[in-house]
PDB file of C-alpha atoms in Angstrom:
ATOM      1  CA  UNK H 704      32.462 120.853  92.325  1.00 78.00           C
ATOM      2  CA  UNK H 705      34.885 117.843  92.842  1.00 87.00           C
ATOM      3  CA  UNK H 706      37.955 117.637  90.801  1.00 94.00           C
ATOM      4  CA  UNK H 707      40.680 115.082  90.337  1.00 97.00           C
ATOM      5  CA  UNK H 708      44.256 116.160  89.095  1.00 97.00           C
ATOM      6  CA  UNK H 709      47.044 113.418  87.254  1.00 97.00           C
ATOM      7  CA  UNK H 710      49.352 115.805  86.781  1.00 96.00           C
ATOM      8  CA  UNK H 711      52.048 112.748  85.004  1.00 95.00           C
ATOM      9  CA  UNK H 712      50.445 111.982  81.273  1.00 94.00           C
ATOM     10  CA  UNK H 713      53.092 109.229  81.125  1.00 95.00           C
ATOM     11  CA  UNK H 714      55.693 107.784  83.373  1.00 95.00           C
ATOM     12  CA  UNK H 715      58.462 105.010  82.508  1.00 97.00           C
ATOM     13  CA  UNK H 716      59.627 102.555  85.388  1.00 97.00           C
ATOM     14  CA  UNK H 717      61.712  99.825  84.968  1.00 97.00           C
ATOM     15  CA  UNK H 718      60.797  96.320  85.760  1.00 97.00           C
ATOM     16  CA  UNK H 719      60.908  95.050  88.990  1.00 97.00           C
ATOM     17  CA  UNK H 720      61.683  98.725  90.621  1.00 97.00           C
ATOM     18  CA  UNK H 721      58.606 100.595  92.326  1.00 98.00           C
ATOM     19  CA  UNK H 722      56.458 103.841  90.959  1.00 98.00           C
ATOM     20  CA  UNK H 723      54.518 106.520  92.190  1.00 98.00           C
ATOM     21  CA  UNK H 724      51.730 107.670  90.185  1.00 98.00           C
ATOM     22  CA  UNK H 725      50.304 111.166  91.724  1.00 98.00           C
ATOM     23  CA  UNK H 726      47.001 112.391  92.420  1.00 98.00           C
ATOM     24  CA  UNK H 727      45.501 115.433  93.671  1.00 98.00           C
ATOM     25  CA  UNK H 728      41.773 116.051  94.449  1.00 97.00           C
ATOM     26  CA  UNK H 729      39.213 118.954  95.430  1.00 95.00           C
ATOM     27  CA  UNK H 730      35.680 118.625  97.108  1.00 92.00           C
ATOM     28  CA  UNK H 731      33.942 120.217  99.947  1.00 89.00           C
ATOM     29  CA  UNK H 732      32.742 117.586 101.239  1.00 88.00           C
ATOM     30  CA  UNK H 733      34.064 115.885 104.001  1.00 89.00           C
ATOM     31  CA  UNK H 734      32.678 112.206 103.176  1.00 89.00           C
ATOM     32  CA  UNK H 735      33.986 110.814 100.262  1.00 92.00           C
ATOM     33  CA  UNK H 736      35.710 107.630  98.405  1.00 94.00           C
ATOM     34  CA  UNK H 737      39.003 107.639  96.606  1.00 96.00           C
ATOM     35  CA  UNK H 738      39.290 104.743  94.226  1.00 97.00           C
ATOM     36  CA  UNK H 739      42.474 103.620  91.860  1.00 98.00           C
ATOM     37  CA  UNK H 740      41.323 102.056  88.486  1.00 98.00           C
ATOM     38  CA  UNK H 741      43.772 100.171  85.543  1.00 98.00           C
ATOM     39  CA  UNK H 742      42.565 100.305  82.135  1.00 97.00           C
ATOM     40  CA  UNK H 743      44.847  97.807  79.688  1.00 95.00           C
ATOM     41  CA  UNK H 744      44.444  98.491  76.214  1.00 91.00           C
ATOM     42  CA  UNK H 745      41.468  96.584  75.936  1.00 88.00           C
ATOM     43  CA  UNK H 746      38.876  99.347  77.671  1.00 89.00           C
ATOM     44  CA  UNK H 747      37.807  97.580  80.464  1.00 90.00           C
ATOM     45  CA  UNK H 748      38.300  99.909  83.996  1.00 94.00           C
ATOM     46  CA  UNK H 749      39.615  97.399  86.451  1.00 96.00           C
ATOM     47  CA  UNK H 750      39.102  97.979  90.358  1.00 96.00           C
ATOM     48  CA  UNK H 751      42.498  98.294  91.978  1.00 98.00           C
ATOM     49  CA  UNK H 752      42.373 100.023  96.108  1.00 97.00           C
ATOM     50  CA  UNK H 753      39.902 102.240  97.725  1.00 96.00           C
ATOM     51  CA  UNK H 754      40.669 104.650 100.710  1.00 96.00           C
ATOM     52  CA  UNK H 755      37.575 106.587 102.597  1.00 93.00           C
ATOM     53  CA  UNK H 756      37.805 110.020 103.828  1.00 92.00           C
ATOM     54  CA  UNK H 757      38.301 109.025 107.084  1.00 92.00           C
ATOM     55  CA  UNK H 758      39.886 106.190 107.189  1.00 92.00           C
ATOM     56  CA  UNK H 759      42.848 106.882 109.784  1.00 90.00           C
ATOM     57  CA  UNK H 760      45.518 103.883 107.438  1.00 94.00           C
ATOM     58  CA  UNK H 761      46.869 103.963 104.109  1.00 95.00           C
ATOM     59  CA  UNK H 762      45.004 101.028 102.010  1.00 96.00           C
ATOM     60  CA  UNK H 763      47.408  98.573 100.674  1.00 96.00           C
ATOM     61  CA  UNK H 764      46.115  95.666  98.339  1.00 96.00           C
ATOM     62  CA  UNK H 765      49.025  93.369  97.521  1.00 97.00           C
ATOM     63  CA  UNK H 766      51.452  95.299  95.514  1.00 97.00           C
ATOM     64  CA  UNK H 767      49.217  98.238  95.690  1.00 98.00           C
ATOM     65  CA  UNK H 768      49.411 100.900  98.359  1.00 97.00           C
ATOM     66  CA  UNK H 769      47.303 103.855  98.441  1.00 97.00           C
ATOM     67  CA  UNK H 770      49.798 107.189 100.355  1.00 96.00           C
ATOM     68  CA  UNK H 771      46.512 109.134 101.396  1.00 96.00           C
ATOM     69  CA  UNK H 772      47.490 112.814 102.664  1.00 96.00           C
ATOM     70  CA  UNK H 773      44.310 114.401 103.432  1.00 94.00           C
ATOM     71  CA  UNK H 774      45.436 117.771 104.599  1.00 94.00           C
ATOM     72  CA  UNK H 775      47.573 117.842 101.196  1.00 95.00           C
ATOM     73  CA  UNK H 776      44.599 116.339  99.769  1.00 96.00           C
ATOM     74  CA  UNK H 777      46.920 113.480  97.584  1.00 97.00           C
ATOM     75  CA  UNK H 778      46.053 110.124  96.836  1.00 97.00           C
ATOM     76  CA  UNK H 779      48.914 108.582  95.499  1.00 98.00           C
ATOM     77  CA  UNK H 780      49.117 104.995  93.992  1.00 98.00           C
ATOM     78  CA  UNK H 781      52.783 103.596  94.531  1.00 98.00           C
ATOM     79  CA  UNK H 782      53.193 100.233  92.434  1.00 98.00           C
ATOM     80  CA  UNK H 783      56.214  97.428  94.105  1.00 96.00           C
ATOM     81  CA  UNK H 784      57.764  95.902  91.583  1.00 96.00           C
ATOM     82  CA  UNK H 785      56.203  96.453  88.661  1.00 97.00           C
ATOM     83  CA  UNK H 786      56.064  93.728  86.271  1.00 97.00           C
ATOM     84  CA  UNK H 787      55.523  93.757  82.293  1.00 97.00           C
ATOM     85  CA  UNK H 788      51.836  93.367  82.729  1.00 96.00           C
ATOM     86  CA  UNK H 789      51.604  96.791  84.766  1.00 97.00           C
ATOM     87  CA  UNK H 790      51.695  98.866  81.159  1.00 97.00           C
ATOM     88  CA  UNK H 791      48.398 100.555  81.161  1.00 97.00           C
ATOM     89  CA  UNK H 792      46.668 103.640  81.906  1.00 97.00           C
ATOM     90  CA  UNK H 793      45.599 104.334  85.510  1.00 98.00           C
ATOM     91  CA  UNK H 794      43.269 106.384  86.788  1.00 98.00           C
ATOM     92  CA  UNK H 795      42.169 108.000  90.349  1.00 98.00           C
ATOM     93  CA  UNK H 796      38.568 108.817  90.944  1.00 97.00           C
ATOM     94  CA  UNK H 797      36.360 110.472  93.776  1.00 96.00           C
ATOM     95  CA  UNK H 798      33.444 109.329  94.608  1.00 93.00           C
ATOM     96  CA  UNK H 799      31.039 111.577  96.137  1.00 85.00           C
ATOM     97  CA  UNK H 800      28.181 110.972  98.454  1.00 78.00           C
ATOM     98  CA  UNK H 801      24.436 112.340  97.593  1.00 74.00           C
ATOM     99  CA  UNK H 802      24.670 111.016  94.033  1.00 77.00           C
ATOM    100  CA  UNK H 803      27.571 108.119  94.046  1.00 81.00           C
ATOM    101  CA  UNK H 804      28.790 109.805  91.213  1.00 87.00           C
ATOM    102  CA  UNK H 805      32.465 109.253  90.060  1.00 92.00           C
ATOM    103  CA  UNK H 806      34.571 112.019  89.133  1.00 95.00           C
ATOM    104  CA  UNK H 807      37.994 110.643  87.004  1.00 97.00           C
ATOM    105  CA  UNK H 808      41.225 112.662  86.226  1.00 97.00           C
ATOM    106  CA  UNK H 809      42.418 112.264  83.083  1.00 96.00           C
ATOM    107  CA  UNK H 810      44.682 109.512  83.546  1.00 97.00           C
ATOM    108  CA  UNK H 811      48.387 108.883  83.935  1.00 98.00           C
ATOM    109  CA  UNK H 812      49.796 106.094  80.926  1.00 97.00           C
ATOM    110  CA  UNK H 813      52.340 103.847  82.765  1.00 98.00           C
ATOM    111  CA  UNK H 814      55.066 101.943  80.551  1.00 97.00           C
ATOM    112  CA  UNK H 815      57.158  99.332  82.161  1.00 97.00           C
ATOM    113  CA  UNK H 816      60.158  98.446  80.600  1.00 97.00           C
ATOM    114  CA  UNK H 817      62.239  94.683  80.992  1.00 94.00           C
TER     115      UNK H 817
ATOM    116  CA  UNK J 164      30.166  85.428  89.791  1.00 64.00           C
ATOM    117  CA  UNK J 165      30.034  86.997  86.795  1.00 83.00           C
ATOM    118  CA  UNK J 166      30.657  90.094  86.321  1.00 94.00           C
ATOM    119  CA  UNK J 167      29.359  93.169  84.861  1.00 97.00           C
ATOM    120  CA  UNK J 168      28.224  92.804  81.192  1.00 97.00           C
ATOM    121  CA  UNK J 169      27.233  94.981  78.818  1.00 97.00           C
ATOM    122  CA  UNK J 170      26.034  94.447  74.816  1.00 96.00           C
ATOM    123  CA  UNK J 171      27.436  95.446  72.056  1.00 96.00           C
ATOM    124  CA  UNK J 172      30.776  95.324  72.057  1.00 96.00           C
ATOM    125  CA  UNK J 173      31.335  97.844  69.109  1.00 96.00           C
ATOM    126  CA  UNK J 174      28.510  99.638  67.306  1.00 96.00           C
ATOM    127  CA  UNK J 175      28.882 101.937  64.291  1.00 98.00           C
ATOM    128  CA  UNK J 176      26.004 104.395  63.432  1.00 97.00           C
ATOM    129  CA  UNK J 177      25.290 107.663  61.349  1.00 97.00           C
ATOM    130  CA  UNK J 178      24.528 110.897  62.263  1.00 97.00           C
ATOM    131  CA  UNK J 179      20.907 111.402  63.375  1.00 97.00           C
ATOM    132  CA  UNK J 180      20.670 107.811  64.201  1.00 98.00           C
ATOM    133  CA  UNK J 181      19.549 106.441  67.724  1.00 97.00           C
ATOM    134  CA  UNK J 182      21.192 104.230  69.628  1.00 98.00           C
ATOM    135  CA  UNK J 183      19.940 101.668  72.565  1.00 98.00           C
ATOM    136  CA  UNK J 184      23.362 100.443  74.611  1.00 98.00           C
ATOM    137  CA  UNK J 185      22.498  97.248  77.579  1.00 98.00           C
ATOM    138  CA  UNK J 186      23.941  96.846  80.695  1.00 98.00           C
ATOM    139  CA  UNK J 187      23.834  93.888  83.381  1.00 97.00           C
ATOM    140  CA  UNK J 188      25.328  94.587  86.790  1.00 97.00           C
ATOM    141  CA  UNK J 189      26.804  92.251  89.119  1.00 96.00           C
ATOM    142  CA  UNK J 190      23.833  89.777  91.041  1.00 95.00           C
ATOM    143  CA  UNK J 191      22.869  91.596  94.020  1.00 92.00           C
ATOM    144  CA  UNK J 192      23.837  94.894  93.057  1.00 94.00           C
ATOM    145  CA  UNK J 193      21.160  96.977  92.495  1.00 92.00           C
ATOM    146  CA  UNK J 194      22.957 100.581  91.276  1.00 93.00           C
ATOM    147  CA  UNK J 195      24.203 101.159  87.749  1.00 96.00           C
ATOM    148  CA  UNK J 196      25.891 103.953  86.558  1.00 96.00           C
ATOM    149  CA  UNK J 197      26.772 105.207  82.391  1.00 97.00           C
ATOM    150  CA  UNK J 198      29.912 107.045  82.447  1.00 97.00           C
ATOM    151  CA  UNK J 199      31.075 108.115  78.526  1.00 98.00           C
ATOM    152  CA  UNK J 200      34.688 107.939  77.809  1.00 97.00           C
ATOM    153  CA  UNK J 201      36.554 109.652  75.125  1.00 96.00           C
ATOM    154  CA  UNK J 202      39.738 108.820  73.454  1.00 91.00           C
ATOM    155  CA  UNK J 203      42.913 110.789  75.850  1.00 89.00           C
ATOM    156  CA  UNK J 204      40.438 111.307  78.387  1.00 93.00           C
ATOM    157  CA  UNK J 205      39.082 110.102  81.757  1.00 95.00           C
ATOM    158  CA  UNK J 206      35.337 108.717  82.307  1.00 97.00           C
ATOM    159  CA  UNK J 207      32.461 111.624  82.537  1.00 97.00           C
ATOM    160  CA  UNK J 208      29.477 110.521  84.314  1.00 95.00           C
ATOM    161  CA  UNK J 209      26.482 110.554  82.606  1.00 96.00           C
ATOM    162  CA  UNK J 210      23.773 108.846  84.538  1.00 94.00           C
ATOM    163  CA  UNK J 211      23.111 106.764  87.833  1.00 93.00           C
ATOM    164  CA  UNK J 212      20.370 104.461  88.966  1.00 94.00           C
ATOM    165  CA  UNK J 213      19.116 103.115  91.911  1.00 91.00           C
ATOM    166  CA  UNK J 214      16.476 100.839  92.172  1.00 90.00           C
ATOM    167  CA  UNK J 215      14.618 101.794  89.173  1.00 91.00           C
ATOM    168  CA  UNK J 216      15.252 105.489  90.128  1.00 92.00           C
ATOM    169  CA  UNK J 217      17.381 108.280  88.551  1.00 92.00           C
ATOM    170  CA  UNK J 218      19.776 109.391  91.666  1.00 89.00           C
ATOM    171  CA  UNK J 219      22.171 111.809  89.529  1.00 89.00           C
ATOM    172  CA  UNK J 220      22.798 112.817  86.106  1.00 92.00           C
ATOM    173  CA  UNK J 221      25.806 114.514  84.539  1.00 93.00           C
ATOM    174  CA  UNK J 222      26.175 117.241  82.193  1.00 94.00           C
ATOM    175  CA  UNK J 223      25.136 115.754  79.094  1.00 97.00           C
ATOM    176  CA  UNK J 224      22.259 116.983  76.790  1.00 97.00           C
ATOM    177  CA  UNK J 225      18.574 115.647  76.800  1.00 96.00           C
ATOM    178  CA  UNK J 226      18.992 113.437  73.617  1.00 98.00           C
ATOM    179  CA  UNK J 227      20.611 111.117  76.529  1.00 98.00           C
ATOM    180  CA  UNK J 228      18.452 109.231  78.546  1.00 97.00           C
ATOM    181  CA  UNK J 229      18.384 105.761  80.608  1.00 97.00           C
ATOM    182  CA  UNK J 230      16.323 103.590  82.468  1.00 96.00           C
ATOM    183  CA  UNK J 231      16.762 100.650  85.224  1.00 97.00           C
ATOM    184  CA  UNK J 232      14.689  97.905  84.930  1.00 96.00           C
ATOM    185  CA  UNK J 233      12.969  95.771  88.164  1.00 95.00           C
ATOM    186  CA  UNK J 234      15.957  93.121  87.605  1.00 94.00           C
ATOM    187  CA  UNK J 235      18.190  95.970  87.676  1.00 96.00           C
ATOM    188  CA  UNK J 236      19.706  95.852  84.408  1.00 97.00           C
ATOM    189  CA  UNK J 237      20.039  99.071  82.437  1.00 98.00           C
ATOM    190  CA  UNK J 238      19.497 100.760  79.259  1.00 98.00           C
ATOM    191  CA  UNK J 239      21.153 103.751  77.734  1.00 98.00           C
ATOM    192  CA  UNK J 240      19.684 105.429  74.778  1.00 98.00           C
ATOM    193  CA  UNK J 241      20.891 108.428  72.728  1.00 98.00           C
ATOM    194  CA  UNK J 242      18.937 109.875  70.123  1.00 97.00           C
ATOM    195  CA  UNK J 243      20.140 112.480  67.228  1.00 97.00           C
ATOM    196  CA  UNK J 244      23.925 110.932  67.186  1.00 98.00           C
ATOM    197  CA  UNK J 245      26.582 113.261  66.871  1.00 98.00           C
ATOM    198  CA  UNK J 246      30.408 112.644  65.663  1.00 97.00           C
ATOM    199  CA  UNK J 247      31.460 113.638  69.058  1.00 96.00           C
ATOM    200  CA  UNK J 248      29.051 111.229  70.983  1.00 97.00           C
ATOM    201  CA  UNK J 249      31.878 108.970  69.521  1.00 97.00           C
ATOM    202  CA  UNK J 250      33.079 107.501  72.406  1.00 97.00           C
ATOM    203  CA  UNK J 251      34.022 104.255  74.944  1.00 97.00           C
ATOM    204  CA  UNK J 252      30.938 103.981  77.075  1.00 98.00           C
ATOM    205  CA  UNK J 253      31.176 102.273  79.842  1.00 97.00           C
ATOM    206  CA  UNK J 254      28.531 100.734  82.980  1.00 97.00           C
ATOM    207  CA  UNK J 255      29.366 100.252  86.206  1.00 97.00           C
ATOM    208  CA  UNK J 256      27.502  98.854  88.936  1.00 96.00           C
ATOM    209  CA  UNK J 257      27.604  98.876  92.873  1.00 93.00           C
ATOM    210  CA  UNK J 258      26.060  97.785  95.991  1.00 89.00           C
ATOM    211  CA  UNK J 259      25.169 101.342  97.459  1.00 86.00           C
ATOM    212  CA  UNK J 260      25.040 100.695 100.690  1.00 80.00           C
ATOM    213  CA  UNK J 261      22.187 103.135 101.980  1.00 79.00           C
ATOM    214  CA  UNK J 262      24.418 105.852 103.943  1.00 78.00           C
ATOM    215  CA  UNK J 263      28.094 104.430 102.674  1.00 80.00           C
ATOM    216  CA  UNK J 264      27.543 105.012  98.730  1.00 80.00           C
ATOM    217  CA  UNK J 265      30.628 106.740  98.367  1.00 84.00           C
ATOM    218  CA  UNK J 266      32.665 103.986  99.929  1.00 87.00           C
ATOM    219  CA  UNK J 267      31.257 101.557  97.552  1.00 91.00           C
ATOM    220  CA  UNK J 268      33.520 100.044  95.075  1.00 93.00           C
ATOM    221  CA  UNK J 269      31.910 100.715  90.846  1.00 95.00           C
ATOM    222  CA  UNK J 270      32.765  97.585  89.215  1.00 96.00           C
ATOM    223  CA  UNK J 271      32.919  98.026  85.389  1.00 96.00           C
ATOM    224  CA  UNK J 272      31.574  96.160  82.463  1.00 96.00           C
ATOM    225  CA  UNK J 273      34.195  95.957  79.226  1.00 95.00           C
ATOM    226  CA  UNK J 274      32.207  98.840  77.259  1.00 96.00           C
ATOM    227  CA  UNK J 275      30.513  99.390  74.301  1.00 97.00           C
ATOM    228  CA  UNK J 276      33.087 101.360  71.542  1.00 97.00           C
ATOM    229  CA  UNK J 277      29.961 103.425  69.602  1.00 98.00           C
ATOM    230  CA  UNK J 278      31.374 104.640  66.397  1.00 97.00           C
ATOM    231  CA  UNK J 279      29.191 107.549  64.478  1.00 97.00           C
ATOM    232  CA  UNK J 280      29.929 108.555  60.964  1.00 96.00           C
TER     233      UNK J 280
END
């Protein structure tokens, strides 16, 4: 079964400065999708990078890079400068192939202070 | 575009009600997914359609059940509420490529907060 591991349930970073949020994951299946979500305090999951299984290059999306160890099996979203509006919970997921089910860890809450 | 939509917003029932939650995917995708979120915790997956049929289900009990319709917008219906069916649930929908499904990108809908007393 596929599992996805935050192991940070919060993490403080101050404006401006960069932050790592971790992620560890488990499958046995050697085609898969790793996907970063933000969800403000309003609910809504918003889309933030993808990285494939084999895809040979890190993702980045504008302040957003994706530091994809596949031997280690981490998927770590670092945040540049994080600004005010970065305070939210974010979440890794797997996606898996047969079913294009999504498995989620259980989140990491990111507060950014000024 | 617009983007993923789903109806209502917030919903309070009783126990041993039923409960009927919409969803509308993006145009042209034609894969939605129910995942049911709980307060502290990450999404579980509940259901996913593709083209009218059910591809996967998750571990949840048969009083949940869903249907796609032939526009591709979705229905999720849960009969017998519980207090612990309490809970953010939340669409998604994606292209699902045939062959590349799990490099597809979900795109979520703002939920529907389902309160049961």
């Amino acid at each position: 079964a596929q599992k996805i591991t935050q192991t940070q349930p919060g993490m403080f970073v101050q404006e401006k400065e960069a932050v790592t949020l971790d992620c560890t994951y488990d499958t046995s299946d050697p085609s898969y999708g790793l996907f970063w979500y933000k969800q403000p305090s309003s609910g809504e999951m918003i889309f933030l990078i993808y990285q494939g299984s084999y895809d040979q290059q890190n993702a980045t999306e504008g302040r957003y890079s994706l530091n994809f160890q596949k031997a280690r099996k981490s998927a770590n979203l670092v945040i540049s400068a994080s600004q005010l509006g970065d305070s939210a919970m974010y979440f890794c997921a797997m996606r898996e192939a047969p079913t294009g089910k999504s498995t989620f860890g259980d989140g990491t809450t990111l507060t950014v202070k000024p | 575009d617009a983007g993923v939509t789903q109806s209502p917003t917030h919903l309070i029932k009783t126990r041993g009600q039923h409960v009927t939650l919409r969803c509308s995917p993006i145009s042209g995708h034609k894969s939605v997914s129910w995942y049911q979120q709980v307060l502290g915790q990450g999404p579980q997956f509940i259901f996913q359609y593709y083209e009218k049929e059910e591809r996967g289900r998750g571990n949840f009990p048969d009083r949940f059940s869903a249907r796609q319709f032939p526009n591709y917008s979705s229905e999720l219906n849960v009969n017998a509420l519980l207090l612990g069916d309490s809970a953010l649930y939340l669409c998604a929908s994606s292209l699902d490529r045939p062959g590349t499904i799990y490099t597809d990108t979900q795109y979520f809908g703002p939920g529907t907060r389902l309160t049961v007393l």
